[in-house]
mmCIF file with all atom_site columns, C-alpha atoms in Angstrom:
data_model
loop_
_atom_site.group_PDB
_atom_site.id
_atom_site.type_symbol
_atom_site.label_atom_id
_atom_site.label_alt_id
_atom_site.label_comp_id
_atom_site.label_asym_id
_atom_site.label_entity_id
_atom_site.label_seq_id
_atom_site.pdbx_PDB_ins_code
_atom_site.Cartn_x
_atom_site.Cartn_y
_atom_site.Cartn_z
_atom_site.occupancy
_atom_site.B_iso_or_equiv
_atom_site.pdbx_formal_charge
_atom_site.auth_seq_id
_atom_site.auth_comp_id
_atom_site.auth_asym_id
_atom_site.auth_atom_id
_atom_site.pdbx_PDB_model_num
ATOM 1   C CA . UNK A 1 1   ? 94.110  -87.163  113.756 1.00 63.00 ? 494 UNK A CA 1
ATOM 2   C CA . UNK A 1 2   ? 93.149  -90.422  112.029 1.00 70.00 ? 495 UNK A CA 1
ATOM 3   C CA . UNK A 1 3   ? 95.017  -91.703  109.042 1.00 73.00 ? 496 UNK A CA 1
ATOM 4   C CA . UNK A 1 4   ? 92.818  -92.074  105.981 1.00 75.00 ? 497 UNK A CA 1
ATOM 5   C CA . UNK A 1 5   ? 92.465  -95.589  104.615 1.00 72.00 ? 498 UNK A CA 1
ATOM 6   C CA . UNK A 1 6   ? 93.597  -96.155  101.069 1.00 74.00 ? 499 UNK A CA 1
ATOM 7   C CA . UNK A 1 7   ? 90.848  -97.063  98.667  1.00 73.00 ? 500 UNK A CA 1
ATOM 8   C CA . UNK A 1 8   ? 91.913  -100.166 96.768  1.00 81.00 ? 501 UNK A CA 1
ATOM 9   C CA . UNK A 1 9   ? 90.638  -101.039 93.332  1.00 87.00 ? 502 UNK A CA 1
ATOM 10  C CA . UNK A 1 10  ? 89.298  -104.375 94.673  1.00 92.00 ? 503 UNK A CA 1
ATOM 11  C CA . UNK A 1 11  ? 87.692  -104.510 98.114  1.00 91.00 ? 504 UNK A CA 1
ATOM 12  C CA . UNK A 1 12  ? 88.904  -107.852 99.439  1.00 92.00 ? 505 UNK A CA 1
ATOM 13  C CA . UNK A 1 13  ? 86.134  -108.169 102.045 1.00 93.00 ? 506 UNK A CA 1
ATOM 14  C CA . UNK A 1 14  ? 83.360  -107.652 99.511  1.00 94.00 ? 507 UNK A CA 1
ATOM 15  C CA . UNK A 1 15  ? 85.163  -109.919 97.034  1.00 94.00 ? 508 UNK A CA 1
ATOM 16  C CA . UNK A 1 16  ? 85.460  -112.632 99.684  1.00 95.00 ? 509 UNK A CA 1
ATOM 17  C CA . UNK A 1 17  ? 81.749  -112.345 100.574 1.00 95.00 ? 510 UNK A CA 1
ATOM 18  C CA . UNK A 1 18  ? 80.858  -112.620 96.876  1.00 95.00 ? 511 UNK A CA 1
ATOM 19  C CA . UNK A 1 19  ? 83.108  -115.672 96.464  1.00 95.00 ? 512 UNK A CA 1
ATOM 20  C CA . UNK A 1 20  ? 81.532  -117.343 99.534  1.00 95.00 ? 513 UNK A CA 1
ATOM 21  C CA . UNK A 1 21  ? 78.042  -116.720 98.224  1.00 95.00 ? 514 UNK A CA 1
ATOM 22  C CA . UNK A 1 22  ? 78.996  -118.044 94.779  1.00 95.00 ? 515 UNK A CA 1
ATOM 23  C CA . UNK A 1 23  ? 80.645  -121.151 96.256  1.00 94.00 ? 516 UNK A CA 1
ATOM 24  C CA . UNK A 1 24  ? 77.481  -121.989 98.240  1.00 94.00 ? 517 UNK A CA 1
ATOM 25  C CA . UNK A 1 25  ? 75.455  -121.620 95.030  1.00 93.00 ? 518 UNK A CA 1
ATOM 26  C CA . UNK A 1 26  ? 77.854  -124.040 93.323  1.00 92.00 ? 519 UNK A CA 1
ATOM 27  C CA . UNK A 1 27  ? 77.490  -126.559 96.146  1.00 91.00 ? 520 UNK A CA 1
ATOM 28  C CA . UNK A 1 28  ? 73.682  -126.278 95.998  1.00 92.00 ? 521 UNK A CA 1
ATOM 29  C CA . UNK A 1 29  ? 73.675  -126.764 92.232  1.00 91.00 ? 522 UNK A CA 1
ATOM 30  C CA . UNK A 1 30  ? 75.848  -129.893 92.472  1.00 89.00 ? 523 UNK A CA 1
ATOM 31  C CA . UNK A 1 31  ? 73.472  -131.388 95.069  1.00 89.00 ? 524 UNK A CA 1
ATOM 32  C CA . UNK A 1 32  ? 70.560  -130.926 92.671  1.00 89.00 ? 525 UNK A CA 1
ATOM 33  C CA . UNK A 1 33  ? 72.626  -132.030 89.631  1.00 85.00 ? 526 UNK A CA 1
ATOM 34  C CA . UNK A 1 34  ? 72.048  -128.657 87.998  1.00 87.00 ? 527 UNK A CA 1
ATOM 35  C CA . UNK A 1 35  ? 74.457  -126.566 85.961  1.00 90.00 ? 528 UNK A CA 1
ATOM 36  C CA . UNK A 1 36  ? 76.845  -124.516 88.119  1.00 88.00 ? 529 UNK A CA 1
ATOM 37  C CA . UNK A 1 37  ? 76.038  -120.787 88.324  1.00 90.00 ? 530 UNK A CA 1
ATOM 38  C CA . UNK A 1 38  ? 77.843  -118.318 86.123  1.00 93.00 ? 531 UNK A CA 1
ATOM 39  C CA . UNK A 1 39  ? 80.513  -116.063 87.556  1.00 94.00 ? 532 UNK A CA 1
ATOM 40  C CA . UNK A 1 40  ? 78.864  -112.927 88.924  1.00 94.00 ? 533 UNK A CA 1
ATOM 41  C CA . UNK A 1 41  ? 79.376  -109.541 87.349  1.00 96.00 ? 534 UNK A CA 1
ATOM 42  C CA . UNK A 1 42  ? 81.236  -108.266 90.410  1.00 95.00 ? 535 UNK A CA 1
ATOM 43  C CA . UNK A 1 43  ? 83.618  -111.225 90.288  1.00 96.00 ? 536 UNK A CA 1
ATOM 44  C CA . UNK A 1 44  ? 84.237  -110.554 86.601  1.00 96.00 ? 537 UNK A CA 1
ATOM 45  C CA . UNK A 1 45  ? 84.968  -106.901 87.339  1.00 96.00 ? 538 UNK A CA 1
ATOM 46  C CA . UNK A 1 46  ? 87.426  -107.938 90.043  1.00 96.00 ? 539 UNK A CA 1
ATOM 47  C CA . UNK A 1 47  ? 89.167  -110.376 87.684  1.00 97.00 ? 540 UNK A CA 1
ATOM 48  C CA . UNK A 1 48  ? 89.430  -107.651 85.056  1.00 97.00 ? 541 UNK A CA 1
ATOM 49  C CA . UNK A 1 49  ? 90.739  -105.040 87.514  1.00 95.00 ? 542 UNK A CA 1
ATOM 50  C CA . UNK A 1 50  ? 93.316  -107.410 88.989  1.00 96.00 ? 543 UNK A CA 1
ATOM 51  C CA . UNK A 1 51  ? 94.539  -108.458 85.542  1.00 96.00 ? 544 UNK A CA 1
ATOM 52  C CA . UNK A 1 52  ? 94.665  -104.899 84.230  1.00 96.00 ? 545 UNK A CA 1
ATOM 53  C CA . UNK A 1 53  ? 96.520  -103.524 87.238  1.00 95.00 ? 546 UNK A CA 1
ATOM 54  C CA . UNK A 1 54  ? 98.939  -106.460 87.267  1.00 96.00 ? 547 UNK A CA 1
ATOM 55  C CA . UNK A 1 55  ? 99.724  -105.809 83.597  1.00 95.00 ? 548 UNK A CA 1
ATOM 56  C CA . UNK A 1 56  ? 101.011 -102.342 84.578  1.00 95.00 ? 549 UNK A CA 1
ATOM 57  C CA . UNK A 1 57  ? 103.812 -103.833 86.655  1.00 94.00 ? 550 UNK A CA 1
ATOM 58  C CA . UNK A 1 58  ? 107.277 -103.118 85.231  1.00 93.00 ? 551 UNK A CA 1
ATOM 59  C CA . UNK A 1 59  ? 107.861 -106.750 84.291  1.00 93.00 ? 552 UNK A CA 1
ATOM 60  C CA . UNK A 1 60  ? 104.711 -106.840 82.090  1.00 93.00 ? 553 UNK A CA 1
ATOM 61  C CA . UNK A 1 61  ? 104.131 -103.278 80.850  1.00 92.00 ? 554 UNK A CA 1
ATOM 62  C CA . UNK A 1 62  ? 106.241 -103.301 77.676  1.00 92.00 ? 555 UNK A CA 1
ATOM 63  C CA . UNK A 1 63  ? 104.829 -106.388 75.990  1.00 92.00 ? 556 UNK A CA 1
ATOM 64  C CA . UNK A 1 64  ? 102.855 -105.720 72.836  1.00 92.00 ? 557 UNK A CA 1
ATOM 65  C CA . UNK A 1 65  ? 100.497 -108.599 73.621  1.00 93.00 ? 558 UNK A CA 1
ATOM 66  C CA . UNK A 1 66  ? 99.356  -107.240 76.996  1.00 94.00 ? 559 UNK A CA 1
ATOM 67  C CA . UNK A 1 67  ? 95.707  -107.528 75.973  1.00 95.00 ? 560 UNK A CA 1
ATOM 68  C CA . UNK A 1 68  ? 96.158  -111.236 75.273  1.00 96.00 ? 561 UNK A CA 1
ATOM 69  C CA . UNK A 1 69  ? 97.837  -111.591 78.657  1.00 96.00 ? 562 UNK A CA 1
ATOM 70  C CA . UNK A 1 70  ? 94.884  -109.927 80.361  1.00 96.00 ? 563 UNK A CA 1
ATOM 71  C CA . UNK A 1 71  ? 92.448  -112.140 78.456  1.00 96.00 ? 564 UNK A CA 1
ATOM 72  C CA . UNK A 1 72  ? 94.351  -115.275 79.434  1.00 96.00 ? 565 UNK A CA 1
ATOM 73  C CA . UNK A 1 73  ? 94.394  -114.162 83.059  1.00 97.00 ? 566 UNK A CA 1
ATOM 74  C CA . UNK A 1 74  ? 90.639  -113.573 83.139  1.00 97.00 ? 567 UNK A CA 1
ATOM 75  C CA . UNK A 1 75  ? 89.986  -116.876 81.376  1.00 97.00 ? 568 UNK A CA 1
ATOM 76  C CA . UNK A 1 76  ? 92.090  -118.737 83.944  1.00 97.00 ? 569 UNK A CA 1
ATOM 77  C CA . UNK A 1 77  ? 90.306  -116.962 86.805  1.00 97.00 ? 570 UNK A CA 1
ATOM 78  C CA . UNK A 1 78  ? 86.938  -118.060 85.477  1.00 96.00 ? 571 UNK A CA 1
ATOM 79  C CA . UNK A 1 79  ? 88.221  -121.588 84.898  1.00 95.00 ? 572 UNK A CA 1
ATOM 80  C CA . UNK A 1 80  ? 89.710  -121.985 88.382  1.00 95.00 ? 573 UNK A CA 1
ATOM 81  C CA . UNK A 1 81  ? 87.316  -119.863 90.443  1.00 94.00 ? 574 UNK A CA 1
ATOM 82  C CA . UNK A 1 82  ? 85.552  -123.022 91.604  1.00 93.00 ? 575 UNK A CA 1
ATOM 83  C CA . UNK A 1 83  ? 88.819  -124.173 93.216  1.00 94.00 ? 576 UNK A CA 1
ATOM 84  C CA . UNK A 1 84  ? 88.922  -121.229 95.621  1.00 94.00 ? 577 UNK A CA 1
ATOM 85  C CA . UNK A 1 85  ? 88.348  -122.555 99.127  1.00 93.00 ? 578 UNK A CA 1
ATOM 86  C CA . UNK A 1 86  ? 86.985  -119.952 101.588 1.00 91.00 ? 579 UNK A CA 1
ATOM 87  C CA . UNK A 1 87  ? 87.798  -122.294 104.472 1.00 92.00 ? 580 UNK A CA 1
ATOM 88  C CA . UNK A 1 88  ? 91.516  -122.245 103.629 1.00 94.00 ? 581 UNK A CA 1
ATOM 89  C CA . UNK A 1 89  ? 91.937  -118.593 102.710 1.00 92.00 ? 582 UNK A CA 1
ATOM 90  C CA . UNK A 1 90  ? 90.063  -115.377 103.270 1.00 94.00 ? 583 UNK A CA 1
ATOM 91  C CA . UNK A 1 91  ? 92.038  -113.608 100.566 1.00 95.00 ? 584 UNK A CA 1
ATOM 92  C CA . UNK A 1 92  ? 90.586  -114.172 97.082  1.00 95.00 ? 585 UNK A CA 1
ATOM 93  C CA . UNK A 1 93  ? 92.555  -111.173 95.805  1.00 95.00 ? 586 UNK A CA 1
ATOM 94  C CA . UNK A 1 94  ? 95.867  -112.968 96.414  1.00 95.00 ? 587 UNK A CA 1
ATOM 95  C CA . UNK A 1 95  ? 94.541  -116.246 95.011  1.00 96.00 ? 588 UNK A CA 1
ATOM 96  C CA . UNK A 1 96  ? 93.419  -114.716 91.727  1.00 97.00 ? 589 UNK A CA 1
ATOM 97  C CA . UNK A 1 97  ? 96.473  -112.469 91.481  1.00 96.00 ? 590 UNK A CA 1
ATOM 98  C CA . UNK A 1 98  ? 98.629  -115.614 91.506  1.00 97.00 ? 591 UNK A CA 1
ATOM 99  C CA . UNK A 1 99  ? 96.453  -117.233 88.845  1.00 97.00 ? 592 UNK A CA 1
ATOM 100 C CA . UNK A 1 100 ? 96.720  -114.164 86.638  1.00 97.00 ? 593 UNK A CA 1
ATOM 101 C CA . UNK A 1 101 ? 100.458 -113.798 87.248  1.00 97.00 ? 594 UNK A CA 1
ATOM 102 C CA . UNK A 1 102 ? 101.156 -117.342 86.074  1.00 97.00 ? 595 UNK A CA 1
ATOM 103 C CA . UNK A 1 103 ? 98.787  -116.891 83.116  1.00 97.00 ? 596 UNK A CA 1
ATOM 104 C CA . UNK A 1 104 ? 100.893 -113.875 82.114  1.00 97.00 ? 597 UNK A CA 1
ATOM 105 C CA . UNK A 1 105 ? 104.084 -115.923 82.412  1.00 96.00 ? 598 UNK A CA 1
ATOM 106 C CA . UNK A 1 106 ? 102.586 -118.708 80.268  1.00 96.00 ? 599 UNK A CA 1
ATOM 107 C CA . UNK A 1 107 ? 101.507 -116.197 77.604  1.00 96.00 ? 600 UNK A CA 1
ATOM 108 C CA . UNK A 1 108 ? 104.983 -114.641 77.509  1.00 95.00 ? 601 UNK A CA 1
ATOM 109 C CA . UNK A 1 109 ? 106.560 -118.086 77.086  1.00 95.00 ? 602 UNK A CA 1
ATOM 110 C CA . UNK A 1 110 ? 104.060 -118.955 74.358  1.00 94.00 ? 603 UNK A CA 1
ATOM 111 C CA . UNK A 1 111 ? 104.726 -115.711 72.490  1.00 93.00 ? 604 UNK A CA 1
ATOM 112 C CA . UNK A 1 112 ? 108.505 -116.123 72.785  1.00 92.00 ? 605 UNK A CA 1
ATOM 113 C CA . UNK A 1 113 ? 108.240 -119.644 71.408  1.00 92.00 ? 606 UNK A CA 1
ATOM 114 C CA . UNK A 1 114 ? 106.090 -118.362 68.535  1.00 90.00 ? 607 UNK A CA 1
ATOM 115 C CA . UNK A 1 115 ? 108.568 -115.548 67.845  1.00 88.00 ? 608 UNK A CA 1
ATOM 116 C CA . UNK A 1 116 ? 111.485 -117.995 67.797  1.00 86.00 ? 609 UNK A CA 1
ATOM 117 C CA . UNK A 1 117 ? 109.580 -120.230 65.394  1.00 83.00 ? 610 UNK A CA 1
ATOM 118 C CA . UNK A 1 118 ? 108.784 -117.267 63.139  1.00 84.00 ? 611 UNK A CA 1
ATOM 119 C CA . UNK A 1 119 ? 112.411 -116.148 63.172  1.00 81.00 ? 612 UNK A CA 1
ATOM 120 C CA . UNK A 1 120 ? 113.550 -119.688 62.385  1.00 79.00 ? 613 UNK A CA 1
ATOM 121 C CA . UNK A 1 121 ? 111.223 -119.839 59.402  1.00 79.00 ? 614 UNK A CA 1
ATOM 122 C CA . UNK A 1 122 ? 112.503 -116.453 58.233  1.00 75.00 ? 615 UNK A CA 1
ATOM 123 C CA . UNK A 1 123 ? 116.124 -117.575 58.580  1.00 70.00 ? 616 UNK A CA 1
ATOM 124 C CA . UNK A 1 124 ? 115.434 -120.807 56.711  1.00 64.00 ? 617 UNK A CA 1
ATOM 125 C CA . UNK A 1 125 ? 113.707 -118.853 53.972  1.00 62.00 ? 618 UNK A CA 1
ATOM 126 C CA . UNK A 1 126 ? 116.624 -116.421 53.688  1.00 62.00 ? 619 UNK A CA 1
ATOM 127 C CA . UNK A 1 127 ? 119.324 -119.114 53.843  1.00 63.00 ? 620 UNK A CA 1
ATOM 128 C CA . UNK A 1 128 ? 117.730 -121.639 51.587  1.00 59.00 ? 621 UNK A CA 1
ATOM 129 C CA . UNK A 1 129 ? 119.188 -124.976 52.690  1.00 55.00 ? 622 UNK A CA 1
ATOM 130 C CA . UNK A 1 130 ? 117.472 -126.119 55.894  1.00 53.00 ? 623 UNK A CA 1
ATOM 131 C CA . UNK A 1 131 ? 119.765 -129.053 56.660  1.00 51.00 ? 624 UNK A CA 1
ATOM 132 C CA . UNK A 1 132 ? 122.882 -126.918 56.272  1.00 50.00 ? 625 UNK A CA 1
ATOM 133 C CA . UNK A 1 133 ? 121.391 -124.303 58.627  1.00 50.00 ? 626 UNK A CA 1
ATOM 134 C CA . UNK A 1 134 ? 120.789 -126.939 61.258  1.00 51.00 ? 627 UNK A CA 1
ATOM 135 C CA . UNK A 1 135 ? 124.362 -128.183 60.989  1.00 47.00 ? 628 UNK A CA 1
ATOM 136 C CA . UNK A 1 136 ? 125.951 -124.748 61.335  1.00 47.00 ? 629 UNK A CA 1
ATOM 137 C CA . UNK A 1 137 ? 123.340 -123.337 63.704  1.00 52.00 ? 630 UNK A CA 1
ATOM 138 C CA . UNK A 1 138 ? 123.156 -119.801 62.358  1.00 51.00 ? 631 UNK A CA 1
ATOM 139 C CA . UNK A 1 139 ? 122.284 -118.412 58.988  1.00 51.00 ? 632 UNK A CA 1
ATOM 140 C CA . UNK A 1 140 ? 125.309 -116.117 58.963  1.00 51.00 ? 633 UNK A CA 1
ATOM 141 C CA . UNK A 1 141 ? 127.646 -119.049 59.528  1.00 48.00 ? 634 UNK A CA 1
ATOM 142 C CA . UNK A 1 142 ? 125.987 -120.857 56.638  1.00 47.00 ? 635 UNK A CA 1
ATOM 143 C CA . UNK A 1 143 ? 126.371 -117.833 54.387  1.00 49.00 ? 636 UNK A CA 1
ATOM 144 C CA . UNK A 1 144 ? 130.066 -117.447 55.273  1.00 49.00 ? 637 UNK A CA 1
ATOM 145 C CA . UNK A 1 145 ? 130.679 -121.155 54.667  1.00 48.00 ? 638 UNK A CA 1
ATOM 146 C CA . UNK A 1 146 ? 128.715 -121.031 51.432  1.00 48.00 ? 639 UNK A CA 1
ATOM 147 C CA . UNK A 1 147 ? 130.715 -118.012 50.221  1.00 48.00 ? 640 UNK A CA 1
ATOM 148 C CA . UNK A 1 148 ? 134.032 -119.665 51.172  1.00 49.00 ? 641 UNK A CA 1
ATOM 149 C CA . UNK A 1 149 ? 133.071 -122.836 49.299  1.00 49.00 ? 642 UNK A CA 1
ATOM 150 C CA . UNK A 1 150 ? 132.066 -120.772 46.273  1.00 48.00 ? 643 UNK A CA 1
ATOM 151 C CA . UNK A 1 151 ? 135.407 -118.942 46.314  1.00 51.00 ? 644 UNK A CA 1
ATOM 152 C CA . UNK A 1 152 ? 137.379 -122.209 46.596  1.00 53.00 ? 645 UNK A CA 1
ATOM 153 C CA . UNK A 1 153 ? 135.553 -123.827 43.686  1.00 49.00 ? 646 UNK A CA 1
ATOM 154 C CA . UNK A 1 154 ? 135.994 -120.856 41.347  1.00 48.00 ? 647 UNK A CA 1
#
């Protein structure tokens, strides 16, 4: 009784063959000083599938900006596809998974920075005095200090 092989969402052998073919087309176009060929439809599908399935991992699933993460991952794959070297690795799936993973991490950092900036602007707006907020660090501390000063002066 033979064990059935799992069907993966990206066939690494076909993906590798497609990447090899595409890389030879790139090399031929650079010899002729022509524009490099576009990414093939199959490669694009693989990038999309890898990014989508990676976004379902527990460390990425709950972010509201998952679509932006997927878009960044695909964009980075297209940007760095020419750097894949078939002589070094026969595993384009792993190569592009790493690219997408780090694109996700960069997007999360970018969104957290944006959220912190938005919260800072909100706190400054609610507190009023920006320089006082910077000195005390938190809006609540500023409010307490402001209230204490108001009570002392009255």
